[in-house]
Amino acid sequence: MVGESNYTECVVRKAEIRCEAFLKGVLVAGVAGLIFLSLLLKDGIIQLIGFAAAIGLFILVINIWPKFHAEYEYIFVDGQIDFDVIYSGNSRKHLKTIDLDKVEEVKLYNSEASYSDRDRKIVKYVSGAKEARVYTIIIRNESKTEEILFEPDDNFLSYMKRKAPRKVQDVNRY
């Protein structure tokens, strides 16, 4: 089919976990507490150490804070799937690239299902939302099985089904 595009993408926002707001509060309170404690201390060396600790914790908070707002992006191009994570909408990190030719199967994920390979590696690129429709990509190499969990939309699944119809289980049933 001339002119037909073999490109699609899907973005899944990572759900906020319950303790995330608490952790943010602890980090901010820790920085403020160290600064306040440093101001109360009279000894110059101990006060300097307190300010250094506050600055160190502040730098840590600046580096950790964007990780609270993450999105997974799945990109399908001509039979290859790229998995990326985007932190706070401006920092992108490439996680993995797989080729559909090397995939054994793509199916709806069932956590109760038992696989014979106990040494499988499970990689999660999911939002963590309870109502999410999670799929698994199973790749078997010589001695290891890798299972990639992700949340594609119907359009993404149709592109995968078009490229590898026998490997992608019937997506219209779900």
Coordinates of N, CA and C in Angstrom, one line a residue:
M1 N 0.8 -1.2 0.0 CA 0.0 0.0 0.0 C 0.9 1.2 0.0
V2 N 0.9 1.9 -1.1 CA 1.8 3.1 -1.3 C 1.2 4.2 -0.5
G3 N 2.0 4.9 0.2 CA 1.6 6.1 1.0 C 1.1 5.8 2.4
E4 N 0.9 4.5 2.7 CA 0.4 4.1 4.0 C 1.5 4.3 5.1
S5 N 1.1 4.9 6.2 CA 2.0 5.2 7.2 C 2.1 4.0 8.2
N6 N 3.3 3.6 8.6 CA 3.6 2.6 9.5 C 4.1 3.2 10.8
Y7 N 3.5 4.3 11.3 CA 3.9 5.0 12.5 C 2.7 5.3 13.3
T8 N 2.8 5.0 14.6 CA 1.9 5.5 15.6 C 2.5 5.6 16.9
E9 N 1.9 6.3 17.8 CA 2.5 6.4 19.2 C 1.3 6.5 20.2
C10 N 1.7 6.2 21.4 CA 0.7 6.2 22.5 C 1.5 6.7 23.7
V11 N 0.8 7.6 24.5 CA 1.4 8.2 25.7 C 0.5 7.8 26.8
V12 N 1.1 7.3 27.9 CA 0.4 6.8 29.1 C 1.0 7.6 30.3
R13 N 0.2 8.3 31.0 CA 0.6 9.1 32.1 C 0.7 8.2 33.4
K14 N 1.8 8.2 34.1 CA 1.9 7.4 35.2 C 1.0 7.9 36.4
A15 N 0.3 7.0 37.0 CA -0.7 7.4 38.0 C 0.1 7.8 39.3
E16 N -0.5 8.7 40.0 CA 0.2 9.1 41.3 C -0.1 8.1 42.3
I17 N 0.9 7.6 43.0 CA 0.7 6.6 44.1 C 0.4 7.3 45.4
R18 N -0.2 6.6 46.3 CA -0.8 7.2 47.5 C 0.3 7.9 48.3
C19 N 1.5 7.3 48.5 CA 2.5 7.9 49.4 C 3.3 9.0 48.7
E20 N 3.0 9.3 47.4 CA 3.8 10.3 46.7 C 3.6 11.7 47.3
A21 N 2.4 12.1 47.6 CA 2.2 13.4 48.2 C 2.9 13.5 49.5
F22 N 2.8 12.5 50.3 CA 3.5 12.4 51.6 C 5.0 12.6 51.4
L23 N 5.6 11.9 50.5 CA 7.0 11.9 50.2 C 7.4 13.3 49.8
K24 N 6.6 14.0 48.9 CA 6.9 15.3 48.5 C 6.9 16.3 49.7
G25 N 6.0 16.1 50.6 CA 5.9 16.9 51.8 C 7.1 16.7 52.7
V26 N 7.5 15.5 52.8 CA 8.7 15.1 53.7 C 10.0 15.8 53.1
L27 N 10.1 15.7 51.8 CA 11.3 16.3 51.2 C 11.3 17.8 51.4
V28 N 10.2 18.5 51.1 CA 10.2 20.0 51.3 C 10.4 20.3 52.8
A29 N 9.7 19.6 53.7 CA 9.9 19.8 55.1 C 11.3 19.6 55.6
G30 N 11.9 18.6 55.0 CA 13.3 18.3 55.3 C 14.3 19.4 55.0
V31 N 14.1 20.0 53.8 CA 14.9 21.1 53.4 C 14.7 22.3 54.3
A32 N 13.4 22.6 54.5 CA 13.0 23.8 55.4 C 13.5 23.6 56.8
G33 N 13.4 22.4 57.3 CA 13.8 22.1 58.7 C 15.3 22.2 58.8
L34 N 16.1 21.7 57.9 CA 17.5 21.9 58.0 C 18.0 23.3 57.9
I35 N 17.3 24.1 57.1 CA 17.7 25.5 57.0 C 17.3 26.2 58.3
F36 N 16.1 25.9 58.9 CA 15.7 26.5 60.1 C 16.6 26.1 61.3
L37 N 17.0 24.8 61.3 CA 17.8 24.3 62.4 C 19.2 25.0 62.2
S38 N 19.7 25.1 61.0 CA 21.0 25.8 60.8 C 21.0 27.2 61.3
L39 N 19.9 27.9 61.1 CA 19.8 29.3 61.6 C 19.8 29.4 63.1
L40 N 19.2 28.4 63.8 CA 19.1 28.4 65.2 C 20.5 28.1 65.9
L41 N 21.3 27.3 65.2 CA 22.6 26.9 65.8 C 23.5 28.1 65.9
K42 N 24.3 28.2 67.0 CA 25.2 29.4 67.2 C 26.6 29.1 66.7
D43 N 27.0 27.8 66.8 CA 28.4 27.5 66.4 C 28.5 27.6 64.9
G44 N 29.6 28.2 64.4 CA 29.8 28.5 63.0 C 30.0 27.2 62.2
I45 N 30.8 26.3 62.7 CA 31.1 25.0 61.9 C 29.8 24.2 61.8
I46 N 29.1 24.0 62.9 CA 27.9 23.2 62.9 C 26.8 23.9 62.0
Q47 N 26.7 25.2 62.1 CA 25.8 25.9 61.3 C 26.1 25.8 59.8
L48 N 27.4 25.8 59.5 CA 27.9 25.6 58.1 C 27.6 24.2 57.6
I49 N 27.8 23.2 58.5 CA 27.4 21.8 58.1 C 25.9 21.7 57.9
G50 N 25.1 22.3 58.7 CA 23.6 22.3 58.5 C 23.2 22.9 57.2
F51 N 23.8 24.1 56.8 CA 23.5 24.7 55.5 C 24.0 23.8 54.4
A52 N 25.1 23.2 54.5 CA 25.6 22.3 53.5 C 24.7 21.1 53.3
A53 N 24.2 20.5 54.4 CA 23.2 19.4 54.4 C 21.9 19.9 53.7
A54 N 21.5 21.1 54.0 CA 20.3 21.6 53.4 C 20.4 21.8 51.9
I55 N 21.6 22.3 51.5 CA 21.9 22.5 50.1 C 21.9 21.1 49.4
G56 N 22.6 20.2 50.0 CA 22.6 18.8 49.4 C 21.3 18.2 49.3
L57 N 20.4 18.3 50.3 CA 19.1 17.8 50.2 C 18.2 18.5 49.2
F58 N 18.5 19.8 49.0 CA 17.8 20.6 48.0 C 18.1 20.2 46.6
I59 N 19.4 19.9 46.4 CA 19.9 19.4 45.1 C 19.2 18.0 44.8
L60 N 19.2 17.2 45.8 CA 18.5 15.9 45.7 C 17.0 16.0 45.3
V61 N 16.4 16.9 46.0 CA 14.9 17.2 45.7 C 14.8 17.7 44.3
I62 N 15.6 18.5 43.8 CA 15.5 19.0 42.4 C 15.7 17.9 41.4
N63 N 16.6 16.9 41.7 CA 16.8 15.8 40.8 C 15.7 14.8 40.9
I64 N 15.1 14.6 42.1 CA 14.0 13.6 42.2 C 12.6 14.1 41.8
W65 N 12.4 15.4 42.0 CA 11.0 16.0 41.7 C 10.5 15.7 40.4
P66 N 11.2 15.8 39.3 CA 10.6 15.5 37.9 C 10.2 14.0 37.8
K67 N 10.8 13.1 38.5 CA 10.4 11.7 38.4 C 9.0 11.5 39.0
F68 N 8.4 12.4 39.7 CA 7.1 12.2 40.2 C 6.1 12.4 39.1
H69 N 6.4 13.1 38.0 CA 5.5 13.4 36.9 C 6.1 12.7 35.7
A70 N 5.8 11.5 35.5 CA 6.3 10.7 34.4 C 5.2 10.2 33.4
E71 N 5.6 10.1 32.2 CA 4.7 9.6 31.1 C 5.6 8.5 30.3
Y72 N 4.9 7.4 30.0 CA 5.5 6.5 29.1 C 5.0 6.7 27.7
E73 N 6.0 6.7 26.8 CA 5.6 6.9 25.4 C 6.0 5.6 24.6
Y74 N 5.1 5.0 23.9 CA 5.3 3.9 23.0 C 5.3 4.4 21.6
I75 N 6.3 4.1 20.8 CA 6.4 4.5 19.4 C 6.5 3.3 18.6
F76 N 5.6 3.1 17.6 CA 5.7 2.0 16.7 C 6.0 2.5 15.3
V77 N 7.2 2.0 14.8 CA 7.6 2.4 13.5 C 8.1 1.1 12.7
D78 N 7.4 0.8 11.7 CA 7.8 -0.4 10.8 C 8.2 -1.6 11.6
G79 N 7.4 -2.0 12.5 CA 7.7 -3.3 13.2 C 8.6 -3.1 14.4
Q80 N 9.1 -2.0 14.7 CA 9.9 -1.8 15.9 C 9.1 -0.9 16.9
I81 N 9.2 -1.3 18.2 CA 8.5 -0.5 19.3 C 9.6 0.1 20.1
D82 N 9.5 1.4 20.3 CA 10.4 2.1 21.2 C 9.6 2.5 22.5
F83 N 10.3 2.2 23.6 CA 9.7 2.6 24.9 C 10.5 3.7 25.5
D84 N 9.9 4.9 25.7 CA 10.6 6.0 26.3 C 9.8 6.5 27.6
V85 N 10.5 7.2 28.4 CA 9.8 7.8 29.6 C 10.1 9.3 29.5
I86 N 9.1 10.1 29.8 CA 9.2 11.5 29.7 C 9.0 12.1 31.1
Y87 N 10.0 12.8 31.7 CA 9.8 13.3 33.1 C 9.4 14.8 33.0
S88 N 8.4 15.1 33.6 CA 7.9 16.5 33.8 C 7.7 17.2 32.4
G89 N 7.4 16.4 31.4 CA 7.2 17.0 30.1 C 8.3 17.5 29.3
N90 N 9.6 17.4 29.9 CA 10.7 18.1 29.1 C 11.9 17.2 29.1
S91 N 12.0 16.1 29.9 CA 13.2 15.3 29.9 C 12.8 13.9 29.4
R92 N 13.4 13.5 28.3 CA 13.1 12.1 27.8 C 14.3 11.2 28.0
K93 N 13.9 9.9 28.3 CA 14.9 8.9 28.4 C 14.4 7.7 27.7
H94 N 15.3 7.2 26.8 CA 15.0 6.0 26.0 C 15.2 4.8 26.9
L95 N 14.2 3.9 26.9 CA 14.2 2.7 27.8 C 14.6 1.4 27.1
K96 N 13.9 1.2 25.9 CA 14.1 -0.1 25.2 C 13.6 0.0 23.8
T97 N 14.1 -0.8 22.9 CA 13.6 -0.9 21.6 C 13.5 -2.4 21.3
I98 N 12.3 -2.8 20.8 CA 12.2 -4.2 20.5 C 11.7 -4.3 19.0
D99 N 12.0 -5.5 18.4 CA 11.6 -5.8 17.1 C 10.4 -6.8 17.1
L100 N 9.3 -6.6 16.5 CA 8.2 -7.5 16.5 C 8.6 -8.9 16.0
D101 N 9.6 -9.0 15.1 CA 10.0 -10.3 14.6 C 10.6 -11.2 15.7
K102 N 11.1 -10.6 16.8 CA 11.7 -11.3 17.9 C 10.7 -11.6 19.0
V103 N 9.5 -11.0 18.9 CA 8.5 -11.2 19.9 C 7.8 -12.6 19.7
E104 N 7.6 -13.3 20.8 CA 6.8 -14.5 20.7 C 5.3 -14.3 20.7
E105 N 4.8 -13.5 21.6 CA 3.4 -13.2 21.6 C 3.1 -11.9 22.3
V106 N 2.0 -11.3 21.9 CA 1.5 -10.1 22.6 C 0.0 -10.4 23.0
K107 N -0.3 -10.3 24.3 CA -1.6 -10.6 24.8 C -2.0 -9.8 26.0
L108 N -3.2 -9.8 26.3 CA -3.7 -9.2 27.5 C -3.1 -9.8 28.7
Y109 N -2.6 -9.0 29.6 CA -1.8 -9.4 30.8 C -2.8 -10.0 31.8
N110 N -2.4 -11.2 32.4 CA -3.1 -11.8 33.5 C -2.1 -12.1 34.5
S111 N -2.2 -11.4 35.7 CA -1.2 -11.6 36.7 C -1.3 -13.0 37.4
E112 N -2.4 -13.7 37.2 CA -2.6 -15.0 37.8 C -2.0 -16.1 36.9
A113 N -1.8 -15.8 35.7 CA -1.3 -16.8 34.8 C 0.1 -17.2 35.2
S114 N 0.4 -18.5 35.1 CA 1.7 -19.1 35.4 C 2.4 -19.5 34.2
Y115 N 3.6 -19.0 34.1 CA 4.5 -19.4 33.0 C 5.5 -20.4 33.5
S116 N 5.9 -21.2 32.6 CA 6.9 -22.3 33.0 C 8.3 -21.7 33.3
D117 N 8.6 -20.6 32.8 CA 9.9 -20.0 32.9 C 10.0 -19.2 34.2
R118 N 10.5 -19.7 35.2 CA 10.6 -18.9 36.5 C 11.7 -17.8 36.5
D119 N 12.6 -17.9 35.5 CA 13.7 -16.9 35.5 C 13.3 -15.8 34.5
R120 N 12.1 -15.5 34.4 CA 11.7 -14.5 33.4 C 11.9 -13.1 34.1
K121 N 12.2 -12.2 33.2 CA 12.4 -10.8 33.7 C 11.2 -10.0 33.3
I122 N 10.6 -9.3 34.3 CA 9.4 -8.5 34.0 C 9.8 -7.1 34.1
V123 N 9.5 -6.4 33.0 CA 9.7 -4.9 32.8 C 8.4 -4.2 32.7
K124 N 8.1 -3.2 33.6 CA 6.8 -2.5 33.6 C 7.0 -1.1 33.0
Y125 N 6.2 -0.9 32.0 CA 6.1 0.5 31.4 C 4.6 0.8 31.4
V126 N 4.0 0.8 32.6 CA 2.6 1.0 32.8 C 2.3 2.2 33.7
S127 N 1.1 2.6 33.7 CA 0.7 3.8 34.5 C 0.5 3.4 36.0
G128 N 0.1 2.2 36.3 CA -0.2 1.8 37.6 C -1.7 2.0 38.0
A129 N -2.5 2.5 37.1 CA -3.9 2.7 37.4 C -4.6 1.4 37.4
K130 N -5.6 1.3 38.3 CA -6.3 0.0 38.5 C -7.1 -0.4 37.3
E131 N -7.7 0.6 36.7 CA -8.6 0.3 35.5 C -7.9 0.1 34.2
A132 N -6.6 0.2 34.2 CA -5.8 0.2 33.0 C -5.9 -1.2 32.3
R133 N -5.9 -1.2 31.0 CA -5.8 -2.4 30.2 C -4.4 -2.7 29.9
V134 N -3.8 -3.6 30.6 CA -2.3 -3.9 30.5 C -2.1 -5.1 29.6
Y135 N -1.2 -5.0 28.6 CA -0.8 -6.0 27.7 C 0.6 -6.5 28.0
T136 N 0.9 -7.7 27.6 CA 2.3 -8.2 27.9 C 2.9 -8.6 26.5
I137 N 4.2 -8.3 26.4 CA 4.9 -8.7 25.2 C 5.9 -9.7 25.8
I138 N 5.9 -10.9 25.2 CA 6.8 -12.0 25.7 C 7.9 -12.2 24.6
I139 N 9.1 -12.1 25.1 CA 10.3 -12.3 24.2 C 11.1 -13.4 24.9
R140 N 11.4 -14.5 24.1 CA 12.2 -15.6 24.7 C 13.5 -15.6 23.9
N141 N 14.6 -15.5 24.7 CA 15.9 -15.6 24.1 C 16.4 -17.0 24.4
E142 N 17.7 -17.3 24.3 CA 18.2 -18.7 24.5 C 17.8 -19.2 25.8
S143 N 18.1 -18.5 26.9 CA 17.9 -19.0 28.2 C 16.9 -18.2 29.1
K144 N 16.6 -17.0 28.6 CA 15.8 -16.1 29.4 C 14.5 -15.8 28.7
T145 N 13.5 -15.5 29.5 CA 12.2 -14.9 29.0 C 12.0 -13.5 29.6
E146 N 11.7 -12.6 28.7 CA 11.5 -11.2 29.1 C 10.0 -10.9 28.8
E147 N 9.4 -10.3 29.8 CA 8.0 -10.0 29.7 C 7.9 -8.5 29.9
I148 N 7.4 -7.8 28.9 CA 7.2 -6.3 29.0 C 5.8 -6.0 29.1
L149 N 5.4 -5.3 30.2 CA 4.1 -4.9 30.4 C 3.9 -3.4 29.9
F150 N 2.8 -3.2 29.2 CA 2.6 -1.8 28.7 C 1.1 -1.7 28.4
E151 N 0.6 -0.4 28.2 CA -0.8 -0.1 28.0 C -1.1 0.6 26.7
P152 N -1.1 -0.2 25.6 CA -1.3 0.4 24.3 C -2.8 0.8 24.1
D153 N -3.1 1.7 23.3 CA -4.5 2.0 22.9 C -4.9 1.1 21.7
D154 N -6.1 1.2 21.3 CA -6.6 0.3 20.3 C -5.9 0.6 18.9
N155 N -5.6 1.8 18.6 CA -4.9 2.2 17.4 C -3.5 1.5 17.4
F156 N -2.8 1.6 18.5 CA -1.5 1.0 18.6 C -1.5 -0.5 18.4
L157 N -2.5 -1.1 19.0 CA -2.7 -2.6 18.9 C -3.0 -3.0 17.4
S158 N -3.8 -2.1 16.8 CA -4.1 -2.5 15.4 C -2.9 -2.4 14.5
Y159 N -2.0 -1.5 14.7 CA -0.8 -1.4 13.9 C 0.1 -2.6 14.2
M160 N 0.2 -3.0 15.5 CA 0.9 -4.2 15.8 C 0.3 -5.5 15.2
K161 N -1.0 -5.6 15.2 CA -1.7 -6.7 14.6 C -1.5 -6.7 13.1
R162 N -1.5 -5.6 12.5 CA -1.3 -5.5 11.0 C 0.1 -6.0 10.7
K163 N 1.1 -5.7 11.5 CA 2.5 -6.1 11.2 C 2.7 -7.6 11.5
A164 N 2.2 -8.0 12.7 CA 2.4 -9.4 13.1 C 1.1 -10.1 13.5
P165 N 0.2 -10.5 12.6 CA -1.1 -10.9 13.0 C -1.1 -12.2 13.8
R166 N -0.2 -13.1 13.7 CA -0.2 -14.3 14.4 C 0.4 -14.1 15.8
K167 N 1.2 -13.1 16.0 CA 1.8 -12.9 17.3 C 0.9 -12.0 18.3
V168 N 0.1 -11.2 17.7 CA -0.8 -10.3 18.5 C -2.1 -11.0 18.6
Q169 N -2.5 -11.4 19.9 CA -3.8 -12.1 20.1 C -4.9 -11.1 19.7
D170 N -6.0 -11.7 19.4 CA -7.2 -11.0 19.0 C -7.5 -9.8 19.9
V171 N -7.3 -8.6 19.3 CA -7.5 -7.4 20.1 C -8.9 -6.9 20.1
N172 N -9.7 -7.4 19.2 CA -11.1 -7.0 19.2 C -12.0 -7.6 20.2
R173 N -11.5 -8.7 20.9 CA -12.3 -9.4 21.9 C -12.3 -8.5 23.2
Y174 N -11.4 -7.6 23.4 CA -11.3 -7.0 24.7 C -11.9 -5.7 24.7

